[in-house]
Amino acid sequence: MDQEYERRLLRQINHQNLPEEARLTKCVSATCSPLSVRSGDRFIPTRAGSNWSINFHYANENFRSPSQNRKAKDTSSDSSKDAVAYAALLRNELLGAGIETVPDPHTDDRHNPVLFQDSLSLFKYTVHSKRVPSNCDNEISPYSLSPLSNKSHKLLRSPRKPARKISKIPFKVLDAPELQDDFYLNLVDWSAGNLLSVGLGACVYLWSACTSQVTRLCDLSVDGDSVTSVCWNERGSLVAVGTHKGYVQIWDAAGGRKLTSLEGHSARVGALAWNGEQLSSGSRDRVILQRDVRTPPTAFAERRLQGHRQEVCGLKWSPDHQHLASGGNDNKLLVWNSSSLLPVQQYSDHLAAVKAIAWSPHQHGLLASGGGTADRCLRFWNTLTGQALQSTDTGSQVCNLAWSKHANELVSTHGYSQNQILVWKYPALTQVAKLTGHSYRVLYLAVSPDGEAIVTGAGDETLRFWNVFNKTCCTKESKSVLNLFTRIR
């Protein structure tokens, strides 16, 4: 045997018998270069450190950064659907995926069979023991002039859901002079009777969505007071007005007269919430008072709920009228039942004031909340179990939240620093639309009685009306608030 060949053979055997760590150390020290090996007739590169999933599958959605995914999900154009359809077609023809319908590109990628596949299966090959039957759906007919399989033909013929288009421009803008730029106030509400109540300075004005007529309901300047909150009852006949001096006034909207004035708070009342005939009020004095408006003023039986250490700035009753959620400037979100004087649940994950609160009308016990400037997060809670579900950083102060009545979506309004309005799809938490137009913080939000339109108010002293939600479950054309607005515009 040639001595040179024998020496190379022994060196190769010794290298294979080395431990893994020593072999890697030797490779690194020699920089694994063909120039570092003085003997040998050829160079065999090592691929031990290669990451095939990154090299060959990096274009997959799952390897994108969160910011890239957020930007990709923001768009609802036809091009995104074409890309998903093309990806499904390729998987049918190359991988035999058998996809027959085009999935929605706005759904969560992890539940999307086209966009989500295990990257490790890219180089897995299996041998089928049974022959594919000749009548398989993927079999191409010998008489067909198309090279595509039957599954791909079904995919291309599948009905495509029309693209969701939300107008970026408000369909109506109203001036609102003296609309205060105060995060802790709630000065806009929309009644079931299609009346919009707005607190401007010391007055409360009612604007009719049917006739565009504006009437002044009350003027508190006579008493040296100002409006800090307004809230309609469920039937839309009574409007509660919270004042800076701590009073809560009940007004009959149709008759334009004050029914009663409730005392009990020692500071301004910034949050109100009706529960049938009972009215809950939250104040800067850190107390929540719950009173029945049917009883005479001298015999009001009130419940005092004390749990916040700073001003109460958010109140919402659950759709089943059993639980009250309250948010405060102490960064706390509390849940109360209808009988206890102590909160039954307390959530402390927010890092700023909690004003934005909304109960889901679609899922029992689901509560959404938003934090202020130092927090900027949307958080979701299961109040049945007391567990935190999801959270997402919105990038700006969360001022208000409202769920859609017809779909599992919600809208949020924001302040510092982007002053925007975002429409979210739940539970994917993808942004359906981003609306801009206000030059100040979007502090006020109300939903129309038909659930299609919203109105937003800001410190720029304007009210803007947007059409953001669709009545997907209704087939009949109804006289919606949007149609009424369109006629009088």
Coordinates of C-alpha atoms in Angstrom, one line a residue:
M1 CA 0.0 0.0 0.0
D2 CA 1.2 3.5 -0.8
Q3 CA 2.5 5.2 2.3
E4 CA 1.0 8.6 1.5
Y5 CA -2.4 7.0 1.0
E6 CA -2.1 5.0 4.2
R7 CA -1.2 8.2 6.1
R8 CA -4.3 10.0 4.8
L9 CA -6.5 7.0 5.6
L10 CA -5.2 6.8 9.2
R11 CA -5.7 10.6 9.7
Q12 CA -9.3 10.4 8.4
I13 CA -10.1 7.4 10.8
N14 CA -8.6 9.2 13.8
H15 CA -10.6 12.4 12.9
Q16 CA -13.8 10.4 12.9
N17 CA -13.0 8.8 16.3
L18 CA -12.5 12.1 18.0
P19 CA -15.3 13.4 20.3
E20 CA -17.7 15.9 18.9
E21 CA -16.4 18.9 20.9
A22 CA -12.8 18.2 19.9
R23 CA -13.8 17.8 16.3
L24 CA -15.6 21.2 16.3
T25 CA -12.7 22.8 18.1
K26 CA -10.3 21.5 15.6
C27 CA -12.5 22.6 12.7
V28 CA -12.9 26.1 14.1
S29 CA -9.1 26.5 14.7
A30 CA -8.5 25.5 11.2
T31 CA -11.4 27.8 10.0
C32 CA -12.7 24.8 8.0
S33 CA -11.0 26.0 4.9
P34 CA -9.6 23.9 2.1
L35 CA -6.4 25.9 2.3
S36 CA -5.8 24.7 5.9
V37 CA -5.6 21.0 4.9
R38 CA -2.2 20.5 3.3
S39 CA -2.8 16.9 2.2
G40 CA -5.8 15.3 0.5
D41 CA -7.0 15.1 -3.1
R42 CA -10.4 16.9 -2.5
F43 CA -12.4 19.1 -0.1
I44 CA -15.6 17.8 1.4
P45 CA -17.5 20.7 3.2
T46 CA -19.2 20.2 6.5
R47 CA -22.9 21.1 6.8
A48 CA -23.4 20.4 10.5
G49 CA -24.2 24.1 11.3
S50 CA -26.4 24.7 8.4
N51 CA -30.0 25.8 9.1
W52 CA -32.0 24.5 6.2
S53 CA -35.3 25.8 7.5
I54 CA -34.0 29.4 7.4
N55 CA -32.1 29.0 4.2
F56 CA -35.0 27.5 2.2
H57 CA -38.1 28.6 4.1
Y58 CA -37.3 32.1 5.2
A59 CA -40.0 33.6 3.1
N60 CA -42.7 32.0 5.3
E61 CA -45.0 34.3 7.3
N62 CA -43.9 32.7 10.5
F63 CA -40.4 33.9 10.3
R64 CA -41.4 37.6 9.9
S65 CA -40.8 40.0 12.7
P66 CA -43.9 41.2 14.7
S67 CA -43.8 44.6 13.1
Q68 CA -43.7 43.1 9.6
N69 CA -46.6 40.8 10.4
R70 CA -48.5 43.8 11.8
K71 CA -48.0 45.8 8.6
A72 CA -48.9 42.8 6.5
K73 CA -52.1 42.3 8.4
D74 CA -53.1 45.9 8.3
T75 CA -53.8 45.8 4.5
S76 CA -57.1 44.4 3.3
S77 CA -56.5 44.8 -0.5
D78 CA -57.2 42.3 -3.2
S79 CA -53.5 41.7 -3.7
S80 CA -53.2 39.9 -0.4
K81 CA -56.0 37.6 -1.3
D82 CA -54.4 36.9 -4.6
A83 CA -51.2 36.0 -2.9
V84 CA -53.0 33.6 -0.6
A85 CA -54.8 32.0 -3.5
Y86 CA -51.5 31.6 -5.4
A87 CA -49.8 30.1 -2.4
A88 CA -52.6 27.5 -2.1
L89 CA -52.5 26.7 -5.7
L90 CA -48.7 26.0 -5.5
R91 CA -49.2 23.8 -2.5
N92 CA -51.8 21.8 -4.3
E93 CA -49.7 21.2 -7.4
L94 CA -46.3 20.8 -5.8
L95 CA -47.1 19.3 -2.4
G96 CA -50.5 17.7 -2.9
A97 CA -52.1 19.8 -0.1
G98 CA -55.7 19.3 -1.4
I99 CA -56.9 22.9 -0.6
E100 CA -60.3 23.6 -2.1
T101 CA -61.2 27.1 -0.7
V102 CA -59.2 30.3 -0.4
P103 CA -58.7 31.1 3.3
D104 CA -59.2 34.6 4.7
P105 CA -55.9 36.5 4.8
H106 CA -57.1 38.4 7.9
T107 CA -57.4 35.3 10.0
D108 CA -54.6 34.4 12.4
D109 CA -51.7 32.9 10.6
R110 CA -51.5 30.0 13.0
H111 CA -54.9 28.9 12.0
N112 CA -54.3 29.4 8.3
P113 CA -53.5 26.1 6.5
V114 CA -52.0 27.9 3.6
L115 CA -49.7 30.3 5.4
F116 CA -48.8 28.0 8.3
Q117 CA -47.0 24.8 7.8
D118 CA -44.3 23.1 9.9
S119 CA -41.0 24.1 8.2
L120 CA -39.5 20.8 9.4
S121 CA -41.7 18.9 7.0
L122 CA -40.1 20.5 4.0
F123 CA -37.5 17.8 3.5
K124 CA -39.5 14.9 4.9
Y125 CA -40.2 12.2 2.2
T126 CA -42.5 9.3 2.6
V127 CA -43.1 6.2 0.5
H128 CA -46.7 5.3 -0.1
S129 CA -47.4 1.6 0.3
K130 CA -50.7 1.8 -1.6
R131 CA -51.1 3.1 -5.1
V132 CA -53.3 6.2 -5.4
P133 CA -56.7 5.2 -7.0
S134 CA -57.3 6.4 -10.5
N135 CA -60.5 8.3 -9.4
C136 CA -58.7 10.5 -6.9
D137 CA -59.6 14.2 -6.9
N138 CA -56.0 15.1 -7.6
E139 CA -55.9 12.9 -10.7
I140 CA -55.8 14.9 -13.9
S141 CA -58.3 13.7 -16.5
P142 CA -56.6 12.5 -19.8
Y143 CA -59.2 14.6 -21.7
S144 CA -58.5 17.8 -19.7
L145 CA -56.7 20.6 -21.5
S146 CA -55.6 22.1 -18.2
P147 CA -52.5 20.9 -16.3
L148 CA -54.1 21.6 -12.9
S149 CA -55.7 19.0 -10.7
N150 CA -59.3 18.8 -9.8
K151 CA -58.6 20.2 -6.3
S152 CA -56.9 23.3 -7.9
H153 CA -59.9 23.8 -10.2
K154 CA -62.2 23.8 -7.1
L155 CA -59.9 26.2 -5.5
L156 CA -60.1 28.6 -8.4
R157 CA -63.9 28.3 -8.7
S158 CA -64.5 28.7 -4.9
P159 CA -66.5 31.9 -4.1
R160 CA -64.3 34.7 -2.9
K161 CA -65.4 36.7 0.1
P162 CA -65.7 40.4 -0.9
A163 CA -63.0 42.5 0.4
R164 CA -63.8 44.4 3.6
K165 CA -63.6 48.1 2.8
I166 CA -63.8 50.7 5.6
S167 CA -63.8 54.3 4.6
K168 CA -60.8 56.3 5.9
I169 CA -62.8 59.5 5.7
P170 CA -65.6 60.4 8.2
F171 CA -69.0 60.7 6.5
K172 CA -70.0 63.6 8.8
V173 CA -68.1 66.2 10.9
L174 CA -69.7 68.4 13.5
D175 CA -68.2 71.3 15.4
A176 CA -68.2 70.9 19.2
P177 CA -66.9 74.1 20.8
E178 CA -65.7 73.8 24.4
L179 CA -65.4 70.0 24.2
Q180 CA -62.9 69.5 26.9
D181 CA -59.5 67.8 26.4
D182 CA -59.6 65.8 29.6
F183 CA -58.8 62.1 29.7
Y184 CA -60.9 61.4 32.8
L185 CA -64.3 62.7 31.5
N186 CA -67.0 61.0 29.4
L187 CA -68.9 63.7 27.5
V188 CA -70.4 61.8 24.5
D189 CA -73.1 59.1 24.4
W190 CA -75.6 57.8 21.8
S191 CA -79.1 56.8 22.8
A192 CA -81.3 54.0 21.6
G193 CA -83.6 56.7 20.3
N194 CA -80.9 58.0 17.9
L195 CA -80.1 61.1 20.0
L196 CA -76.5 62.1 20.6
S197 CA -75.8 63.8 23.9
V198 CA -72.7 66.0 24.2
G199 CA -71.4 67.9 27.2
L200 CA -69.9 71.2 26.1
G201 CA -68.6 73.3 28.9
A202 CA -71.6 73.9 31.3
C203 CA -74.2 72.8 28.8
V204 CA -75.6 69.5 27.5
Y205 CA -76.7 69.4 23.9
L206 CA -78.8 66.8 22.1
W207 CA -78.3 66.2 18.4
S208 CA -80.9 64.2 16.4
A209 CA -79.4 61.8 13.9
C210 CA -82.8 61.8 12.1
T211 CA -83.3 65.5 11.6
S212 CA -79.9 67.0 12.5
Q213 CA -81.7 69.3 14.9
V214 CA -79.7 70.5 17.9
T215 CA -81.4 71.3 21.2
R216 CA -79.9 72.5 24.5
L217 CA -81.0 70.2 27.3
C218 CA -79.5 72.0 30.3
D219 CA -77.2 74.8 31.3
L220 CA -75.3 74.5 34.6
S221 CA -73.6 77.9 34.4
V222 CA -76.3 79.3 36.6
D223 CA -75.1 77.2 39.5
G224 CA -71.5 77.8 38.6
D225 CA -71.1 74.1 37.6
S226 CA -69.9 72.3 34.5
V227 CA -70.6 68.9 32.8
T228 CA -68.1 66.1 33.4
S229 CA -70.1 63.0 32.1
V230 CA -73.3 62.1 30.3
C231 CA -74.9 58.6 29.9
W232 CA -78.2 57.4 28.4
N233 CA -80.3 54.7 30.0
E234 CA -81.0 51.6 27.9
R235 CA -84.4 52.8 26.6
G236 CA -83.0 56.2 25.6
S237 CA -85.6 58.2 27.5
L238 CA -83.4 59.4 30.4
V239 CA -80.0 60.9 30.4
A240 CA -77.8 61.2 33.5
V241 CA -75.5 64.2 33.8
G242 CA -72.5 64.2 36.1
T243 CA -71.2 67.6 37.3
H244 CA -67.9 69.0 38.5
K245 CA -69.3 69.7 41.9
G246 CA -70.2 66.0 42.4
Y247 CA -74.0 66.1 41.6
V248 CA -75.7 63.6 39.3
Q249 CA -78.8 65.0 37.6
I250 CA -81.5 62.9 35.8
W251 CA -83.1 64.5 32.9
D252 CA -86.1 63.6 30.8
A253 CA -84.9 64.0 27.2
A254 CA -88.4 64.2 25.6
G255 CA -89.8 66.7 28.0
G256 CA -86.5 68.6 28.5
R257 CA -86.9 68.8 32.3
K258 CA -84.8 67.7 35.2
L259 CA -86.4 64.9 37.3
T260 CA -84.0 64.8 40.2
S261 CA -80.5 65.8 41.4
L262 CA -78.5 63.2 43.4
E263 CA -75.9 64.1 46.0
G264 CA -73.3 61.9 47.6
H265 CA -70.1 62.6 45.9
S266 CA -67.6 65.2 47.2
A267 CA -65.7 65.7 43.8
R268 CA -66.5 65.6 40.1
V269 CA -68.4 62.7 38.6
G270 CA -66.5 61.5 35.6
A271 CA -68.1 58.1 34.9
L272 CA -71.7 56.9 34.8
A273 CA -73.3 53.5 33.9
W274 CA -76.9 52.4 33.9
N275 CA -78.1 49.0 34.9
G276 CA -81.8 48.9 34.3
E277 CA -83.3 51.4 36.7
Q278 CA -80.1 51.6 38.8
L279 CA -77.4 54.2 38.1
S280 CA -73.8 53.8 39.1
S281 CA -71.5 56.8 39.3
G282 CA -67.8 57.0 39.8
S283 CA -66.0 60.1 41.1
R284 CA -62.7 61.7 41.9
D285 CA -63.5 61.0 45.5
R286 CA -62.6 57.3 44.7
V287 CA -66.1 56.1 45.5
I288 CA -68.7 54.3 43.3
L289 CA -72.3 55.0 44.3
Q290 CA -75.2 52.8 43.0
R291 CA -78.7 54.1 43.4
D292 CA -82.2 53.2 42.2
V293 CA -83.8 56.2 40.4
R294 CA -87.3 55.0 41.0
T295 CA -87.2 55.7 44.7
P296 CA -87.9 59.2 46.0
P297 CA -84.9 61.5 46.4
T298 CA -85.3 61.5 50.2
A299 CA -85.3 57.7 50.4
F300 CA -82.5 56.8 48.0
A301 CA -80.9 53.5 49.0
E302 CA -77.4 53.7 47.8
R303 CA -74.5 51.2 47.7
R304 CA -71.1 52.6 48.3
L305 CA -68.3 50.6 46.6
Q306 CA -64.9 51.5 47.8
G307 CA -61.9 49.8 46.2
H308 CA -60.0 52.3 44.2
R309 CA -57.3 54.5 45.6
Q310 CA -57.5 57.2 43.0
E311 CA -60.2 58.7 40.7
V312 CA -62.7 56.3 39.1
C313 CA -62.6 57.1 35.4
G314 CA -64.4 54.1 33.8
L315 CA -67.6 52.2 34.5
K316 CA -69.4 49.5 32.5
W317 CA -72.1 46.9 33.4
S318 CA -71.9 43.5 31.8
P319 CA -74.6 42.5 29.2
D320 CA -76.2 40.1 31.7
H321 CA -76.5 43.0 34.3
Q322 CA -74.7 40.9 36.9
H323 CA -71.2 42.5 37.1
L324 CA -69.8 46.0 37.1
A325 CA -66.3 46.7 35.8
S326 CA -64.6 49.8 37.1
G327 CA -61.3 51.4 36.1
G328 CA -59.3 53.9 38.0
N329 CA -56.3 56.2 37.9
D330 CA -54.6 53.8 40.3
N331 CA -54.1 51.4 37.3
K332 CA -56.6 48.9 38.7
L333 CA -59.4 47.1 37.0
L334 CA -62.0 45.9 39.5
V335 CA -65.1 43.6 38.9
W336 CA -68.1 43.9 41.3
N337 CA -71.2 41.8 41.5
S338 CA -74.7 43.1 42.3
S339 CA -74.6 42.2 46.0
S340 CA -71.1 42.5 47.5
L341 CA -69.6 45.7 48.7
L342 CA -66.1 44.4 47.9
P343 CA -64.7 43.6 44.4
V344 CA -64.9 40.0 43.5
Q345 CA -61.9 40.3 41.1
Q346 CA -59.0 42.7 40.8
Y347 CA -56.6 43.0 37.9
S348 CA -53.4 44.9 38.3
D349 CA -51.5 44.3 35.0
H350 CA -52.0 47.8 33.6
L351 CA -49.2 50.3 34.1
A352 CA -51.4 53.4 33.7
A353 CA -55.0 54.7 34.3
V354 CA -57.7 52.4 33.1
K355 CA -60.5 54.3 31.4
A356 CA -61.3 52.1 28.4
I357 CA -63.5 49.2 29.4
A358 CA -65.9 47.1 27.3
W359 CA -67.8 43.8 27.9
S360 CA -68.1 41.5 24.9
P361 CA -71.7 40.9 23.7
H362 CA -70.6 37.7 22.0
Q363 CA -68.7 35.8 24.7
H364 CA -70.0 35.6 28.2
G365 CA -67.6 36.9 30.8
L366 CA -65.1 38.4 28.3
L367 CA -63.9 41.8 29.4
A368 CA -61.5 44.1 27.4
S369 CA -59.6 47.0 28.9
G370 CA -57.0 49.6 27.8
G371 CA -54.3 51.5 29.6
G372 CA -53.1 55.0 29.5
T373 CA -49.9 56.6 28.2
A374 CA -47.5 54.6 30.3
D375 CA -49.2 51.3 29.4
R376 CA -50.7 51.6 25.9
C377 CA -51.9 47.9 26.0
L378 CA -55.2 46.2 25.2
R379 CA -55.8 43.4 27.6
F380 CA -58.6 40.7 27.7
W381 CA -59.8 38.9 30.7
N382 CA -62.0 35.9 31.4
T383 CA -64.0 37.1 34.4
L384 CA -65.5 33.6 34.8
T385 CA -62.1 32.2 35.8
G386 CA -60.2 35.4 36.7
Q387 CA -57.5 34.6 34.1
A388 CA -55.8 37.0 31.7
L389 CA -56.3 35.9 28.1
Q390 CA -54.4 38.1 25.7
S391 CA -52.7 41.5 25.4
T392 CA -51.2 43.6 22.7
D393 CA -49.3 46.9 22.7
T394 CA -51.2 49.5 20.6
G395 CA -48.3 52.0 20.6
S396 CA -50.4 54.9 22.1
Q397 CA -52.7 55.8 25.0
V398 CA -55.9 53.8 24.9
C399 CA -58.9 56.2 25.6
N400 CA -62.0 54.1 24.7
L401 CA -63.1 50.7 23.7
A402 CA -66.4 49.4 22.1
W403 CA -67.4 46.0 20.7
S404 CA -69.3 45.5 17.5
K405 CA -72.8 44.3 18.0
H406 CA -72.7 42.1 14.8
A407 CA -69.2 40.6 14.6
N408 CA -66.4 39.6 16.9
E409 CA -64.6 43.0 16.4
L410 CA -63.9 46.0 18.5
V411 CA -62.8 49.6 18.0
S412 CA -60.3 51.5 20.1
T413 CA -59.6 55.2 20.2
H414 CA -56.1 56.5 21.1
G415 CA -54.4 59.6 22.4
Y416 CA -50.7 60.3 22.9
S417 CA -49.1 60.1 20.5
Q418 CA -50.9 58.9 17.4
N419 CA -54.5 60.2 17.9
Q420 CA -55.9 57.3 15.9
I421 CA -58.9 55.0 15.7
L422 CA -58.2 51.3 15.3
V423 CA -60.6 48.4 14.4
W424 CA -59.5 45.0 15.7
K425 CA -60.6 41.5 14.9
Y426 CA -60.8 39.2 17.9
P427 CA -59.3 36.8 18.9
A428 CA -56.6 37.2 16.3
L429 CA -56.0 40.8 17.3
T430 CA -55.3 41.9 13.8
Q431 CA -55.9 45.4 12.7
V432 CA -58.8 45.7 10.2
A433 CA -58.5 49.4 9.8
K434 CA -56.7 52.5 11.0
L435 CA -58.5 55.8 10.9
T436 CA -56.9 59.2 11.4
G437 CA -58.3 62.7 11.2
H438 CA -58.3 64.1 14.8
S439 CA -55.5 66.4 15.7
Y440 CA -55.9 65.9 19.4
R441 CA -56.5 62.9 21.6
V442 CA -59.6 60.9 20.7
L443 CA -61.1 60.9 24.2
Y444 CA -64.7 60.2 23.4
L445 CA -66.5 57.3 21.6
A446 CA -70.1 56.2 21.2
V447 CA -71.7 53.5 19.0
S448 CA -74.9 54.1 17.0
P449 CA -78.0 52.2 18.0
D450 CA -77.9 50.1 14.9
G451 CA -74.3 49.2 15.6
E452 CA -72.8 50.3 12.2
A453 CA -71.5 53.7 12.9
I454 CA -69.4 55.3 15.6
V455 CA -68.8 58.9 16.7
T456 CA -65.6 60.1 18.1
G457 CA -64.8 63.3 19.9
A458 CA -61.5 65.0 20.6
G459 CA -59.9 68.1 22.1
D460 CA -59.8 69.6 18.6
E461 CA -63.5 70.4 19.3
T462 CA -64.9 68.2 16.5
L463 CA -67.2 65.2 16.4
R464 CA -66.5 62.8 13.5
F465 CA -68.8 60.0 12.4
W466 CA -67.3 56.8 10.9
N467 CA -68.9 53.7 9.3
V468 CA -66.8 50.9 10.7
F469 CA -69.0 47.9 11.4
N470 CA -71.3 45.9 9.1
K471 CA -74.6 44.1 9.7
T472 CA -73.4 40.8 8.4
C473 CA -76.3 38.9 9.9
C474 CA -79.1 41.0 8.4
T475 CA -80.3 40.6 4.9
K476 CA -83.1 43.1 4.9
E477 CA -82.3 46.7 4.3
S478 CA -83.1 48.7 7.3
K479 CA -83.2 52.5 7.9
S480 CA -79.9 52.6 9.6
V481 CA -78.3 55.6 11.1
L482 CA -75.9 55.7 8.2
N483 CA -78.8 56.0 5.7
L484 CA -80.3 58.8 7.7
F485 CA -77.0 60.7 7.8
T486 CA -76.5 60.2 4.0
R487 CA -79.9 61.7 3.2
I488 CA -79.3 64.9 5.2
R489 CA -75.7 65.4 4.2

